[in-house]
Coordinates of C-alpha atoms in Angstrom, one line a residue:
Chain A
X7 CA 16.2 -7.3 -12.4
X8 CA 16.1 -6.3 -8.4
X9 CA 12.1 -5.2 -7.8
X10 CA 13.3 -1.5 -7.0
X11 CA 14.4 -1.6 -11.0
X12 CA 11.5 -2.9 -12.4
X13 CA 9.1 -0.9 -9.8
X14 CA 11.1 2.3 -11.3
X15 CA 10.6 1.1 -14.8
X16 CA 6.6 0.6 -14.1
X17 CA 6.3 3.6 -12.0
X18 CA 8.1 5.7 -14.9
X19 CA 5.2 4.5 -17.5
X20 CA 2.7 5.5 -14.7
X21 CA 3.9 8.4 -14.1
X22 CA 3.7 9.9 -17.9
X23 CA 0.2 8.6 -18.1
X24 CA 1.4 5.6 -20.1
X25 CA -0.8 3.3 -17.7
X26 CA -2.0 0.8 -20.9
X27 CA 1.9 0.6 -21.7
X28 CA 2.7 -0.2 -18.3
X29 CA 0.3 -3.0 -18.3
X30 CA 1.4 -4.2 -21.6
X31 CA 5.2 -4.6 -21.0
X32 CA 4.7 -6.1 -17.9
X33 CA 1.7 -8.3 -16.9
X34 CA 2.6 -11.6 -16.8
X35 CA 0.2 -14.1 -19.2
X36 CA -1.1 -15.2 -16.4
X37 CA -1.4 -11.9 -13.9
X38 CA -4.4 -11.3 -11.6
X39 CA -6.4 -8.4 -11.3
X40 CA -8.2 -7.7 -7.9
X41 CA -10.1 -5.0 -7.4
X42 CA -11.6 -3.8 -4.0
X43 CA -15.6 -4.2 -5.4
X44 CA -18.1 -7.1 -5.6
X45 CA -18.8 -8.6 -8.8
X46 CA -17.5 -10.1 -12.4
X47 CA -14.5 -7.5 -12.5
X48 CA -13.2 -8.1 -8.6
X49 CA -11.2 -10.6 -10.0
X50 CA -9.6 -11.4 -13.2
X51 CA -7.1 -13.5 -14.3
X52 CA -4.9 -13.7 -17.5
X53 CA -3.6 -10.9 -19.6
X54 CA -6.5 -10.3 -22.0
X55 CA -8.8 -10.4 -19.2
X56 CA -7.2 -7.7 -17.3
X57 CA -6.4 -5.8 -20.9
X58 CA -10.1 -5.8 -21.3
X59 CA -11.2 -4.3 -17.9
X60 CA -8.2 -1.2 -18.7
X61 CA -10.1 -0.9 -22.1
X62 CA -13.4 -0.7 -20.5
X63 CA -12.6 2.0 -18.0
X64 CA -10.7 4.4 -20.1
X65 CA -13.6 3.8 -22.3
X66 CA -16.1 5.3 -20.1
X67 CA -14.0 6.9 -17.8
X68 CA -13.0 11.0 -18.8
X69 CA -9.8 11.2 -16.6
X70 CA -8.6 14.5 -16.1
X71 CA -5.5 14.2 -14.0
X72 CA -3.6 10.8 -12.9
X73 CA -0.6 11.5 -10.5
X74 CA 1.9 8.3 -9.3
X75 CA 3.7 8.1 -6.2
X76 CA 6.2 6.0 -5.0
X77 CA 7.7 3.2 -5.6
X78 CA 7.7 1.6 -1.4
X79 CA 9.6 -2.0 -1.8
X80 CA 9.4 -4.9 0.5
X81 CA 10.8 -8.4 -1.2
X82 CA 9.4 -9.1 -4.4
X83 CA 6.6 -6.4 -3.7
X84 CA 5.9 -3.0 -4.3
X85 CA 3.4 -0.2 -3.8
X86 CA 2.2 2.9 -5.9
X87 CA -0.3 5.8 -4.8
X88 CA -2.2 7.0 -6.7
X89 CA -4.5 10.3 -7.2
X90 CA -6.8 10.0 -9.9
X91 CA -9.2 13.2 -10.5
X92 CA -12.2 11.3 -13.3
X93 CA -16.0 11.5 -14.8
X94 CA -17.4 8.7 -14.9
X95 CA -19.1 8.5 -18.7
X96 CA -22.2 7.1 -17.6
X97 CA -23.8 9.6 -14.9
X98 CA -21.0 12.7 -15.4
X99 CA -20.6 12.0 -11.8
X100 CA -16.6 13.7 -11.2
X101 CA -14.9 11.7 -8.7
X102 CA -11.3 12.4 -7.2
X103 CA -10.1 9.0 -6.0
X104 CA -7.3 7.7 -4.3
X105 CA -6.2 4.3 -4.4
X106 CA -2.9 2.3 -3.6
X107 CA -2.2 -0.4 -6.1
X108 CA 0.4 -3.1 -4.4
X109 CA 2.0 -5.6 -7.2
X110 CA 4.0 -8.7 -6.6
X111 CA 6.8 -9.3 -9.3
X112 CA 7.6 -12.9 -10.4
X113 CA 10.2 -13.2 -12.9
X114 CA 10.2 -9.3 -13.5
X115 CA 6.9 -9.2 -14.4
X116 CA 3.3 -8.2 -12.2
X117 CA 2.2 -11.8 -11.3
X118 CA -0.6 -10.0 -9.6
X119 CA -1.9 -6.8 -8.8
X120 CA -4.3 -5.3 -5.6
X121 CA -5.9 -2.2 -5.6
X122 CA -6.8 -0.4 -2.2
X123 CA -9.4 2.4 -2.8
X124 CA -9.6 5.0 0.1
X125 CA -12.7 5.1 2.4
X126 CA -14.6 7.0 5.3
Chain B
X28 CA -17.0 -4.8 13.1
X29 CA -16.3 -4.4 9.5
X30 CA -12.4 -4.1 7.8
X31 CA -13.3 0.3 7.2
X32 CA -14.6 0.2 10.9
X33 CA -11.2 -1.8 12.7
X34 CA -9.4 0.8 9.9
X35 CA -10.8 3.8 11.3
X36 CA -10.5 3.1 14.9
X37 CA -6.6 2.0 14.3
X38 CA -6.3 4.9 12.0
X39 CA -7.2 7.7 14.5
X40 CA -5.1 6.5 16.9
X41 CA -1.9 6.6 14.2
X42 CA -3.3 9.9 13.5
X43 CA -2.9 11.4 17.0
X44 CA 1.3 10.2 17.3
X45 CA -0.8 7.0 19.1
X46 CA 1.4 4.4 17.6
X47 CA 1.9 2.1 20.6
X48 CA -1.5 2.3 21.7
X49 CA -2.7 1.1 18.7
X50 CA -0.6 -2.2 18.6
X51 CA -1.5 -2.6 22.0
X52 CA -5.1 -2.5 21.5
X53 CA -5.8 -4.0 18.1
X54 CA -2.3 -6.5 17.2
X55 CA -3.3 -9.8 17.5
X56 CA -2.0 -11.9 20.2
X57 CA 0.3 -14.4 17.1
X58 CA 0.7 -11.4 14.4
X59 CA 3.3 -11.0 12.4
X60 CA 5.0 -8.4 11.3
X61 CA 7.4 -7.8 8.4
X62 CA 9.6 -5.1 7.8
X63 CA 11.6 -4.6 4.0
X64 CA 15.2 -5.2 5.6
X65 CA 17.2 -8.5 6.1
X66 CA 18.4 -9.8 9.6
X67 CA 16.9 -10.3 13.0
X68 CA 14.1 -8.1 12.4
X69 CA 13.0 -8.5 9.2
X70 CA 10.1 -11.5 10.4
X71 CA 8.4 -10.7 13.8
X72 CA 6.1 -13.5 15.2
X73 CA 3.6 -12.8 18.4
X74 CA 2.6 -9.8 20.0
X75 CA 5.4 -9.3 22.8
X76 CA 8.2 -9.6 20.0
X77 CA 6.3 -7.2 17.6
X78 CA 6.1 -4.8 20.8
X79 CA 9.7 -4.9 22.0
X80 CA 11.1 -4.1 17.8
X81 CA 8.2 -0.9 18.9
X82 CA 9.9 -0.3 22.4
X83 CA 13.2 -0.1 20.6
X84 CA 12.5 1.6 17.7
X85 CA 11.3 4.7 19.9
X86 CA 14.1 4.2 21.9
X87 CA 16.7 4.9 19.2
X88 CA 14.4 7.5 17.6
X89 CA 13.8 11.0 17.9
X90 CA 10.1 11.9 16.3
X91 CA 10.3 15.0 15.2
X92 CA 6.5 14.4 12.9
X93 CA 5.0 11.5 12.0
X94 CA 1.5 12.3 9.6
X95 CA -0.8 8.9 8.7
X96 CA -3.0 8.9 5.6
X97 CA -6.2 6.8 4.8
X98 CA -7.4 3.7 5.3
X99 CA -7.6 2.1 1.7
X100 CA -9.1 -0.4 1.8
X101 CA -9.7 -4.3 -0.2
X102 CA -11.5 -7.1 1.6
X103 CA -10.1 -8.1 5.1
X104 CA -6.9 -5.6 4.4
X105 CA -5.8 -2.2 4.5
X106 CA -3.2 0.3 3.8
X107 CA -2.1 3.4 5.5
X108 CA 0.6 5.9 4.2
X109 CA 3.3 7.5 6.5
X110 CA 5.7 10.3 6.7
X111 CA 7.7 10.3 9.3
X112 CA 10.8 12.9 10.3
X113 CA 13.1 11.5 12.4
X114 CA 16.4 11.1 13.4
X115 CA 18.4 8.5 14.4
X116 CA 20.3 8.5 17.8
X117 CA 23.2 6.1 17.3
X118 CA 24.8 8.6 14.6
X119 CA 22.6 11.6 14.7
X120 CA 21.6 11.4 11.1
X121 CA 17.9 13.1 10.1
X122 CA 15.7 10.8 8.1
X123 CA 12.3 11.6 6.2
X124 CA 10.3 8.2 6.0
X125 CA 7.6 7.7 3.9
X126 CA 6.4 4.3 4.1
X127 CA 3.3 2.1 3.3
X128 CA 1.6 -0.4 6.2
X129 CA -0.4 -3.0 4.8
X130 CA -2.8 -4.9 7.6
X131 CA -4.5 -8.3 7.5
X132 CA -7.1 -8.3 9.9
X133 CA -8.6 -11.6 11.1
X134 CA -11.7 -11.0 13.9
X135 CA -10.7 -7.3 14.6
X136 CA -7.4 -7.8 15.5
X137 CA -4.4 -7.0 13.2
X138 CA -2.9 -10.4 12.0
X139 CA -0.3 -9.1 10.1
X140 CA 1.5 -6.0 8.9
X141 CA 4.1 -5.7 6.6
X142 CA 5.6 -2.4 5.8
X143 CA 7.2 -0.9 2.2
X144 CA 9.4 1.7 2.5
X145 CA 9.7 4.7 -0.3
X146 CA 12.9 3.8 -2.6
X147 CA 14.8 5.4 -5.5

């Protein structure tokens, strides 16, 4: 399957709000997930660890809306833009976040996902 | 200067339509520029070669509008989304293009720029 075809399948799940399902189907067993932050969750390796981060995130945030746009393709990589409206349960703070996710494919699976947050 | 500060300076030029000026000020001498296409212009190395691609592009396209949004930051990299409305002079075809540009900084200069095109 081409990068575009795989990207479109992943994006269809993301657009349907099925972020969790997209990961389960498309993360490689040794996927690397890179977030723009310091600390324990900045770089996670392996499907179980990345699934754990996802579970933590959903347990600790109330998602009001999440939209995904793309894919933007180059070679074995594609980018998706996200706009996410969430409330952090810990402090009740509501945030409108904008992100770019950059996905690197290998054998039709996501070998790496790297996220960029809109700042400034 | 931090990634965010450099990204904001570059984005201010892009938002003002000064794409050419952004390159002149911020490309490293050995910048690598990667486009999502086959052929001679897919990967260019060196400020002179990348400037040549830019000159070719402006000479061969009429730009009706170009907007830039971001920056989205992670470590020494940042992403920018572009929406560009152009007519190719060769065939008169008008195109609405969406792109993501991913910039990697080194010593406050752009060491690599990689572009992703929206497809499908």
